[in-house]
Structure formats: C-alpha cells, structure tokens
C-alpha cells in the first residue's frame, strides 16, 4: 500500500507541482487509510474495494471526526483511487462512489476592530523580537495572509512604496495583496531596528522577511505561538493566525469593500469560499440594529 501512496505523492509533487503543505496533508490522510486497511487485514492496494472505502468513511465518523476531516480524508482517498485506476492498479476506481459528507456553514471567529487594535497595542515592544512580532501581526491582519504565506515572504516580495506584497498561496499560486499603512510602518521599523539583530547569516535565510533568533526563516509553529501569545496579552484566548485573516476580510466587507476584491486579496479560487463573510456581515448588521434601533427589542 505504501509504495502506491509514495508514487501518488511523487506524481503530485512532480507533475502537479503541489506544495509541501499539500503533500503533507495528503500523506497524513492516506496514512490513516493505510493503517485502517491494515487493521482490516488489507495490506495491498489490489485488495482494496468499495466496501473497504465505505467502511473507512463510517469508521472516521464513529471515531468522532468532524465532517470537514472526513471529507478531506475521503477526498484524498478518491484522488489516490483515481490515480491508481489511470495507472492500471487494483480493482478500478473503488472510491468514486463513496459519498462525501455535506458541510454546514461554520462561521469563523472574528474579532471587533477594537479588539484587533488592542492586540496591536499590547504587542508593541521595542526589542528585536517585539518589532518582528508587531510587523508579523500587522502583516497577517493588514494583508489577510495565511501563516504559511507570511513565513514564505521574501524581501523581494515586498513593494513597500507601492503598498503591496507578492504572496505565494495554495498550489504555489501568486497574488499581490495590499499592505495597510500600519503594516508598512511596522515592517519599516522592523527592518531598521529589529531584523538586523536576527540576520547573522548562520540560518542561511537572508531572503526571508521574518527571521528567528538563529537567522533562519520563521516557522509556522512559531507564527502560531506569537499570535496566541499576542492574544493572551490582550485578554483573548486561543487566538490563531487565521482569525486575523478572517478579521481582515470581515472588516473590509463591513467597510464597504466589494466581495470580488476580497476574493482577490485572500486568494480564494472560488467566490463561494469568500461568500461566508457575507453571513458574518449580516450578523454584524443585525447586532448593530438590535443595539441601536429604539424598537428593535420590542415584542408584539
């Protein structure tokens, strides 16, 4: 089983140009299937059939996994099955008819503008790490970046005078995202007073915008830690980088930005992904209405 998974991952990497993060995700999901199959006494792909694929789906639900995780893992299995069918391995496309679970709309957590401002204020420090962290937070929120996108920023991706940064998103797709004035100022100060302390050459990452103490590129795990600690300093528990990305989109929409513009900034390939923020905006409008209208709470 593992040899077919490795071959499929090589195909994704070489032929499809999939990113490291995508390959890691496929690898984890397909490893879960291989372990499930082995527990059922199936070690070879040629012995995988539709019944086993459907049993995997039901086992995931039985183990308490959410619909989004089940959908992702079954989608990975479908992709592997499709590849093996094209290559002439096994019993045909055994996973093609396995139904994907329907996902309910889950509204992302969004902070108020005041809460975001408080996060920025509380993270305002003058040491090198503090200047880096403030620049990182402002960039995540100001440009709506994913954690991995912020980690991947290089110095030649920034066009500060023009107010843009070049972003490599999912599938290595490039886009240009605008930088807020606050992000611009925070980055300039970090470059002048903070980054030189990290840029010692030992990490071999002179090109990276955000550096760690050893001079290497900041990792996604470090970004998550920095953001969570910034939230704690502002009294906000379990703050994630993606929350700042959601805040960027929602606050843009509340400020009157066009949905297509937000789609372009966030790098969504499908407008339906961006439309989730219209649900958030309707909630905001309703809350503002209930708070402001003199007869909003009146019962008839």
mmCIF file of C-alpha atoms in Angstrom:
data_model
loop_
_atom_site.group_PDB
_atom_site.id
_atom_site.type_symbol
_atom_site.label_atom_id
_atom_site.label_comp_id
_atom_site.label_asym_id
_atom_site.label_seq_id
_atom_site.Cartn_x
_atom_site.Cartn_y
_atom_site.Cartn_z
ATOM 1 C CA UNK A 1 0.000 0.000 0.000
ATOM 2 C CA UNK A 2 2.728 2.458 0.995
ATOM 3 C CA UNK A 3 4.528 2.175 -2.349
ATOM 4 C CA UNK A 4 1.391 3.326 -4.207
ATOM 5 C CA UNK A 5 0.931 6.223 -1.810
ATOM 6 C CA UNK A 6 4.568 7.277 -2.293
ATOM 7 C CA UNK A 7 4.186 7.045 -6.065
ATOM 8 C CA UNK A 8 1.000 9.135 -5.923
ATOM 9 C CA UNK A 9 2.698 11.782 -3.764
ATOM 10 C CA UNK A 10 5.619 11.885 -6.220
ATOM 11 C CA UNK A 11 3.090 12.424 -9.012
ATOM 12 C CA UNK A 12 1.522 15.327 -7.115
ATOM 13 C CA UNK A 13 4.920 16.867 -6.425
ATOM 14 C CA UNK A 14 6.489 16.431 -9.868
ATOM 15 C CA UNK A 15 3.565 16.506 -12.291
ATOM 16 C CA UNK A 16 1.117 18.726 -10.434
ATOM 17 C CA UNK A 17 3.597 20.964 -8.629
ATOM 18 C CA UNK A 18 1.798 20.555 -5.296
ATOM 19 C CA UNK A 19 3.254 22.442 -2.346
ATOM 20 C CA UNK A 20 4.932 20.818 0.635
ATOM 21 C CA UNK A 21 1.938 21.589 2.833
ATOM 22 C CA UNK A 22 -0.426 19.908 0.364
ATOM 23 C CA UNK A 23 1.799 16.839 0.159
ATOM 24 C CA UNK A 24 1.994 16.626 3.951
ATOM 25 C CA UNK A 25 -1.801 16.778 4.215
ATOM 26 C CA UNK A 26 -2.308 14.069 1.574
ATOM 27 C CA UNK A 27 0.362 11.950 3.230
ATOM 28 C CA UNK A 28 -1.281 12.121 6.656
ATOM 29 C CA UNK A 29 -4.759 11.352 5.327
ATOM 30 C CA UNK A 30 -3.627 8.432 3.179
ATOM 31 C CA UNK A 31 -1.506 7.044 6.007
ATOM 32 C CA UNK A 32 -4.683 6.988 8.108
ATOM 33 C CA UNK A 33 -6.397 4.939 5.398
ATOM 34 C CA UNK A 34 -3.432 2.562 5.071
ATOM 35 C CA UNK A 35 -3.460 1.966 8.836
ATOM 36 C CA UNK A 36 -7.216 1.345 8.769
ATOM 37 C CA UNK A 37 -6.854 -1.074 5.843
ATOM 38 C CA UNK A 38 -4.041 -2.948 7.597
ATOM 39 C CA UNK A 39 -6.229 -3.333 10.682
ATOM 40 C CA UNK A 40 -8.816 -4.984 8.408
ATOM 41 C CA UNK A 41 -6.190 -7.359 7.038
ATOM 42 C CA UNK A 42 -5.697 -5.494 3.748
ATOM 43 C CA UNK A 43 -2.061 -4.653 3.016
ATOM 44 C CA UNK A 44 -2.081 -4.294 -0.789
ATOM 45 C CA UNK A 45 -3.924 -1.785 -2.978
ATOM 46 C CA UNK A 46 -5.101 -4.574 -5.284
ATOM 47 C CA UNK A 47 -7.237 -5.879 -2.410
ATOM 48 C CA UNK A 48 -8.932 -2.540 -1.693
ATOM 49 C CA UNK A 49 -12.593 -2.467 -2.742
ATOM 50 C CA UNK A 50 -15.563 -0.147 -2.385
ATOM 51 C CA UNK A 51 -16.742 -1.849 0.804
ATOM 52 C CA UNK A 52 -13.417 -1.070 2.489
ATOM 53 C CA UNK A 53 -13.519 2.548 1.305
ATOM 54 C CA UNK A 54 -17.047 2.995 2.681
ATOM 55 C CA UNK A 55 -16.074 1.258 5.926
ATOM 56 C CA UNK A 56 -13.224 3.769 6.295
ATOM 57 C CA UNK A 57 -15.718 6.624 5.998
ATOM 58 C CA UNK A 58 -18.009 5.141 8.637
ATOM 59 C CA UNK A 59 -15.078 4.401 10.957
ATOM 60 C CA UNK A 60 -13.976 8.035 10.825
ATOM 61 C CA UNK A 61 -17.420 9.192 11.926
ATOM 62 C CA UNK A 62 -17.526 6.500 14.619
ATOM 63 C CA UNK A 63 -14.204 7.752 15.998
ATOM 64 C CA UNK A 64 -15.689 11.223 16.391
ATOM 65 C CA UNK A 65 -14.066 13.050 13.483
ATOM 66 C CA UNK A 66 -15.931 16.070 12.159
ATOM 67 C CA UNK A 67 -17.460 16.303 8.697
ATOM 68 C CA UNK A 68 -14.646 18.503 7.370
ATOM 69 C CA UNK A 69 -11.957 15.991 8.389
ATOM 70 C CA UNK A 70 -13.945 13.067 6.974
ATOM 71 C CA UNK A 71 -14.490 14.940 3.726
ATOM 72 C CA UNK A 72 -10.791 15.755 3.424
ATOM 73 C CA UNK A 73 -9.677 12.167 4.074
ATOM 74 C CA UNK A 74 -12.222 10.637 1.712
ATOM 75 C CA UNK A 75 -11.280 13.203 -0.944
ATOM 76 C CA UNK A 76 -7.633 12.166 -0.566
ATOM 77 C CA UNK A 77 -8.652 8.519 -0.928
ATOM 78 C CA UNK A 78 -10.702 9.346 -4.029
ATOM 79 C CA UNK A 79 -7.680 11.088 -5.567
ATOM 80 C CA UNK A 80 -5.428 8.100 -4.846
ATOM 81 C CA UNK A 81 -8.060 5.716 -6.236
ATOM 82 C CA UNK A 82 -8.410 7.793 -9.401
ATOM 83 C CA UNK A 83 -4.636 7.830 -9.887
ATOM 84 C CA UNK A 84 -4.312 4.071 -9.341
ATOM 85 C CA UNK A 85 -7.134 3.447 -11.822
ATOM 86 C CA UNK A 86 -5.388 5.514 -14.505
ATOM 87 C CA UNK A 87 -2.158 3.624 -13.845
ATOM 88 C CA UNK A 88 -3.911 0.255 -14.037
ATOM 89 C CA UNK A 89 -3.502 -0.681 -10.396
ATOM 90 C CA UNK A 90 -6.130 -2.509 -8.361
ATOM 91 C CA UNK A 91 -9.843 -3.096 -8.950
ATOM 92 C CA UNK A 92 -10.761 0.154 -10.630
ATOM 93 C CA UNK A 93 -11.869 3.419 -9.084
ATOM 94 C CA UNK A 94 -13.087 1.836 -5.856
ATOM 95 C CA UNK A 95 -13.680 5.105 -4.004
ATOM 96 C CA UNK A 96 -15.517 7.030 -6.720
ATOM 97 C CA UNK A 97 -18.997 6.257 -5.360
ATOM 98 C CA UNK A 98 -18.202 6.860 -1.687
ATOM 99 C CA UNK A 99 -20.325 9.895 -0.731
ATOM 100 C CA UNK A 100 -18.679 12.961 0.739
ATOM 101 C CA UNK A 101 -20.332 14.380 3.856
ATOM 102 C CA UNK A 102 -22.164 17.663 3.477
ATOM 103 C CA UNK A 103 -20.625 20.507 5.406
ATOM 104 C CA UNK A 104 -22.696 23.008 7.318
ATOM 105 C CA UNK A 105 -21.585 26.612 7.157
ATOM 106 C CA UNK A 106 -19.323 27.243 10.109
ATOM 107 C CA UNK A 107 -18.783 30.924 10.649
ATOM 108 C CA UNK A 108 -15.179 31.725 11.549
ATOM 109 C CA UNK A 109 -14.332 33.536 14.755
ATOM 110 C CA UNK A 110 -13.994 37.256 14.137
ATOM 111 C CA UNK A 111 -12.842 39.989 16.497
ATOM 112 C CA UNK A 112 -14.057 43.542 16.595
ATOM 113 C CA UNK A 113 -11.847 46.300 15.237
ATOM 114 C CA UNK A 114 -11.277 47.477 18.812
ATOM 115 C CA UNK A 115 -10.066 44.020 19.823
ATOM 116 C CA UNK A 116 -7.611 43.921 16.924
ATOM 117 C CA UNK A 117 -6.328 47.364 17.871
ATOM 118 C CA UNK A 118 -5.863 46.187 21.458
ATOM 119 C CA UNK A 119 -3.833 43.195 20.246
ATOM 120 C CA UNK A 120 -1.549 45.523 18.302
ATOM 121 C CA UNK A 121 -1.172 47.911 21.237
ATOM 122 C CA UNK A 122 -0.352 45.179 23.758
ATOM 123 C CA UNK A 123 2.244 43.626 21.436
ATOM 124 C CA UNK A 124 4.076 46.938 20.955
ATOM 125 C CA UNK A 125 7.626 46.318 22.261
ATOM 126 C CA UNK A 126 10.950 47.904 21.344
ATOM 127 C CA UNK A 127 13.192 44.830 21.400
ATOM 128 C CA UNK A 128 14.059 42.986 18.177
ATOM 129 C CA UNK A 129 11.576 40.145 18.752
ATOM 130 C CA UNK A 130 8.852 42.617 19.665
ATOM 131 C CA UNK A 131 9.398 44.633 16.486
ATOM 132 C CA UNK A 132 9.302 41.449 14.418
ATOM 133 C CA UNK A 133 6.158 40.189 16.125
ATOM 134 C CA UNK A 134 4.343 43.504 15.662
ATOM 135 C CA UNK A 135 5.292 43.564 11.973
ATOM 136 C CA UNK A 136 4.096 39.972 11.620
ATOM 137 C CA UNK A 137 0.749 40.680 13.292
ATOM 138 C CA UNK A 138 0.169 43.801 11.200
ATOM 139 C CA UNK A 139 1.001 41.885 8.008
ATOM 140 C CA UNK A 140 -1.259 38.936 8.832
ATOM 141 C CA UNK A 141 -4.176 41.266 9.523
ATOM 142 C CA UNK A 142 -3.362 44.003 7.013
ATOM 143 C CA UNK A 143 -2.839 41.706 4.024
ATOM 144 C CA UNK A 144 -5.077 38.808 5.092
ATOM 145 C CA UNK A 145 -2.262 36.263 4.901
ATOM 146 C CA UNK A 146 -2.214 32.643 5.973
ATOM 147 C CA UNK A 147 0.531 31.692 8.438
ATOM 148 C CA UNK A 148 2.400 29.724 5.763
ATOM 149 C CA UNK A 149 2.200 32.685 3.377
ATOM 150 C CA UNK A 150 3.726 35.024 5.947
ATOM 151 C CA UNK A 151 6.517 32.510 6.613
ATOM 152 C CA UNK A 152 7.205 32.270 2.887
ATOM 153 C CA UNK A 153 7.577 36.009 2.299
ATOM 154 C CA UNK A 154 10.967 37.046 0.929
ATOM 155 C CA UNK A 155 12.452 40.516 0.938
ATOM 156 C CA UNK A 156 11.977 40.850 -2.816
ATOM 157 C CA UNK A 157 8.269 40.061 -2.374
ATOM 158 C CA UNK A 158 7.699 43.388 -0.624
ATOM 159 C CA UNK A 159 6.941 46.555 -2.548
ATOM 160 C CA UNK A 160 6.532 48.932 0.361
ATOM 161 C CA UNK A 161 6.458 52.149 -1.633
ATOM 162 C CA UNK A 162 3.666 50.771 -3.801
ATOM 163 C CA UNK A 163 1.929 49.273 -0.750
ATOM 164 C CA UNK A 164 1.819 45.651 -1.972
ATOM 165 C CA UNK A 165 3.363 42.284 -1.235
ATOM 166 C CA UNK A 166 3.685 39.281 -3.532
ATOM 167 C CA UNK A 167 2.175 36.188 -1.929
ATOM 168 C CA UNK A 168 2.605 32.529 -2.823
ATOM 169 C CA UNK A 169 -0.605 30.845 -1.782
ATOM 170 C CA UNK A 170 -2.079 27.373 -2.051
ATOM 171 C CA UNK A 171 -0.821 25.446 -5.044
ATOM 172 C CA UNK A 172 2.025 27.990 -5.361
ATOM 173 C CA UNK A 173 -0.399 30.454 -6.953
ATOM 174 C CA UNK A 174 0.912 34.002 -6.846
ATOM 175 C CA UNK A 175 -1.146 37.039 -5.997
ATOM 176 C CA UNK A 176 -0.482 40.610 -4.945
ATOM 177 C CA UNK A 177 -2.045 41.679 -1.664
ATOM 178 C CA UNK A 178 -2.192 45.298 -0.491
ATOM 179 C CA UNK A 179 -0.366 46.239 2.704
ATOM 180 C CA UNK A 180 -2.025 48.521 5.221
ATOM 181 C CA UNK A 181 -0.289 51.700 6.316
ATOM 182 C CA UNK A 182 0.178 50.195 9.772
ATOM 183 C CA UNK A 183 1.830 47.108 8.286
ATOM 184 C CA UNK A 184 4.077 49.316 6.150
ATOM 185 C CA UNK A 185 5.257 51.312 9.167
ATOM 186 C CA UNK A 186 5.736 48.215 11.336
ATOM 187 C CA UNK A 187 7.768 46.488 8.616
ATOM 188 C CA UNK A 188 9.985 49.514 8.050
ATOM 189 C CA UNK A 189 10.765 49.777 11.759
ATOM 190 C CA UNK A 190 11.417 46.031 11.985
ATOM 191 C CA UNK A 191 13.816 46.225 9.026
ATOM 192 C CA UNK A 192 15.657 49.190 10.527
ATOM 193 C CA UNK A 193 15.831 48.171 14.203
ATOM 194 C CA UNK A 194 14.817 44.520 14.588
ATOM 195 C CA UNK A 195 15.756 42.328 11.649
ATOM 196 C CA UNK A 196 19.500 43.211 11.703
ATOM 197 C CA UNK A 197 19.730 41.513 15.122
ATOM 198 C CA UNK A 198 18.483 38.229 13.615
ATOM 199 C CA UNK A 199 20.312 38.458 10.297
ATOM 200 C CA UNK A 200 23.526 36.758 11.363
ATOM 201 C CA UNK A 201 23.962 34.512 8.343
ATOM 202 C CA UNK A 202 24.010 31.297 10.348
ATOM 203 C CA UNK A 203 20.436 30.440 9.462
ATOM 204 C CA UNK A 204 21.102 30.835 5.765
ATOM 205 C CA UNK A 205 17.830 32.691 5.218
ATOM 206 C CA UNK A 206 18.880 36.231 4.361
ATOM 207 C CA UNK A 207 15.988 36.416 1.875
ATOM 208 C CA UNK A 208 13.232 35.686 4.408
ATOM 209 C CA UNK A 209 11.266 38.635 5.763
ATOM 210 C CA UNK A 210 10.529 37.112 9.161
ATOM 211 C CA UNK A 211 13.562 35.562 10.849
ATOM 212 C CA UNK A 212 14.023 33.591 14.042
ATOM 213 C CA UNK A 213 16.768 34.190 16.605
ATOM 214 C CA UNK A 214 19.179 31.935 14.715
ATOM 215 C CA UNK A 215 18.750 33.841 11.480
ATOM 216 C CA UNK A 216 16.557 31.171 9.889
ATOM 217 C CA UNK A 217 13.112 31.524 8.379
ATOM 218 C CA UNK A 218 10.337 31.767 10.965
ATOM 219 C CA UNK A 219 8.301 28.543 11.103
ATOM 220 C CA UNK A 220 4.511 28.178 11.042
ATOM 221 C CA UNK A 221 4.651 26.831 14.583
ATOM 222 C CA UNK A 222 6.441 29.993 15.706
ATOM 223 C CA UNK A 223 3.855 32.168 13.963
ATOM 224 C CA UNK A 224 1.050 30.337 15.784
ATOM 225 C CA UNK A 225 2.870 30.784 19.105
ATOM 226 C CA UNK A 226 3.494 34.502 18.516
ATOM 227 C CA UNK A 227 -0.143 35.128 17.582
ATOM 228 C CA UNK A 228 -1.503 33.132 20.515
ATOM 229 C CA UNK A 229 0.750 34.975 22.972
ATOM 230 C CA UNK A 230 -0.300 38.324 21.481
ATOM 231 C CA UNK A 231 -3.931 37.359 22.029
ATOM 232 C CA UNK A 232 -3.261 36.386 25.635
ATOM 233 C CA UNK A 233 -1.657 39.766 26.313
ATOM 234 C CA UNK A 234 -4.885 41.360 25.066
ATOM 235 C CA UNK A 235 -7.077 39.021 27.119
ATOM 236 C CA UNK A 236 -8.116 36.935 24.089
ATOM 237 C CA UNK A 237 -7.572 33.198 24.461
ATOM 238 C CA UNK A 238 -6.761 30.777 21.638
ATOM 239 C CA UNK A 239 -6.064 33.421 19.003
ATOM 240 C CA UNK A 240 -4.931 31.882 15.706
ATOM 241 C CA UNK A 241 -3.300 33.444 12.619
ATOM 242 C CA UNK A 242 -6.357 32.500 10.555
ATOM 243 C CA UNK A 243 -8.525 34.566 12.903
ATOM 244 C CA UNK A 244 -6.613 37.684 11.842
ATOM 245 C CA UNK A 245 -7.142 36.686 8.194
ATOM 246 C CA UNK A 246 -10.881 36.319 8.855
ATOM 247 C CA UNK A 247 -10.879 39.700 10.590
ATOM 248 C CA UNK A 248 -9.212 41.324 7.589
ATOM 249 C CA UNK A 249 -11.911 40.015 5.239
ATOM 250 C CA UNK A 250 -14.828 40.789 7.542
ATOM 251 C CA UNK A 251 -13.679 44.306 8.384
ATOM 252 C CA UNK A 252 -13.123 45.017 4.684
ATOM 253 C CA UNK A 253 -16.675 43.883 3.931
ATOM 254 C CA UNK A 254 -18.071 45.950 6.782
ATOM 255 C CA UNK A 255 -16.154 48.920 5.392
ATOM 256 C CA UNK A 256 -17.857 48.559 2.010
ATOM 257 C CA UNK A 257 -15.281 46.557 0.019
ATOM 258 C CA UNK A 258 -16.555 44.526 -2.935
ATOM 259 C CA UNK A 259 -16.697 40.752 -2.436
ATOM 260 C CA UNK A 260 -14.657 40.142 -5.605
ATOM 261 C CA UNK A 261 -11.924 42.417 -4.274
ATOM 262 C CA UNK A 262 -11.825 40.463 -1.013
ATOM 263 C CA UNK A 263 -11.653 37.219 -3.013
ATOM 264 C CA UNK A 264 -8.616 38.542 -4.878
ATOM 265 C CA UNK A 265 -6.897 39.757 -1.705
ATOM 266 C CA UNK A 266 -7.394 36.434 0.101
ATOM 267 C CA UNK A 267 -6.502 34.347 -2.938
ATOM 268 C CA UNK A 268 -9.723 32.321 -2.982
ATOM 269 C CA UNK A 269 -10.130 30.437 -6.260
ATOM 270 C CA UNK A 270 -13.899 30.144 -5.729
ATOM 271 C CA UNK A 271 -16.122 33.094 -4.784
ATOM 272 C CA UNK A 272 -18.295 30.748 -2.708
ATOM 273 C CA UNK A 273 -15.425 30.477 -0.211
ATOM 274 C CA UNK A 274 -15.411 34.248 0.164
ATOM 275 C CA UNK A 275 -19.197 34.443 0.485
ATOM 276 C CA UNK A 276 -19.032 33.042 4.021
ATOM 277 C CA UNK A 277 -18.070 36.557 5.107
ATOM 278 C CA UNK A 278 -21.437 37.873 3.925
ATOM 279 C CA UNK A 279 -23.026 35.708 6.650
ATOM 280 C CA UNK A 280 -20.728 37.316 9.194
ATOM 281 C CA UNK A 281 -21.577 40.765 7.898
ATOM 282 C CA UNK A 282 -25.314 40.082 8.193
ATOM 283 C CA UNK A 283 -24.746 39.058 11.806
ATOM 284 C CA UNK A 284 -22.877 42.316 12.364
ATOM 285 C CA UNK A 285 -25.686 44.335 10.776
ATOM 286 C CA UNK A 286 -28.277 42.541 12.914
ATOM 287 C CA UNK A 287 -26.288 43.123 16.105
ATOM 288 C CA UNK A 288 -25.808 46.804 15.294
ATOM 289 C CA UNK A 289 -29.511 47.135 14.509
ATOM 290 C CA UNK A 290 -30.570 45.464 17.750
ATOM 291 C CA UNK A 291 -28.268 47.718 19.727
ATOM 292 C CA UNK A 292 -29.275 50.954 18.021
ATOM 293 C CA UNK A 293 -32.931 50.819 16.979
ATOM 294 C CA UNK A 294 -35.324 52.040 19.692
ATOM 295 C CA UNK A 295 -37.982 49.439 18.860
ATOM 296 C CA UNK A 296 -35.677 46.542 17.953
ATOM 297 C CA UNK A 297 -36.250 44.590 21.182
ATOM 298 C CA UNK A 298 -39.956 45.348 21.444
ATOM 299 C CA UNK A 299 -42.217 42.296 21.466
ATOM 300 C CA UNK A 300 -45.676 42.329 19.904
#
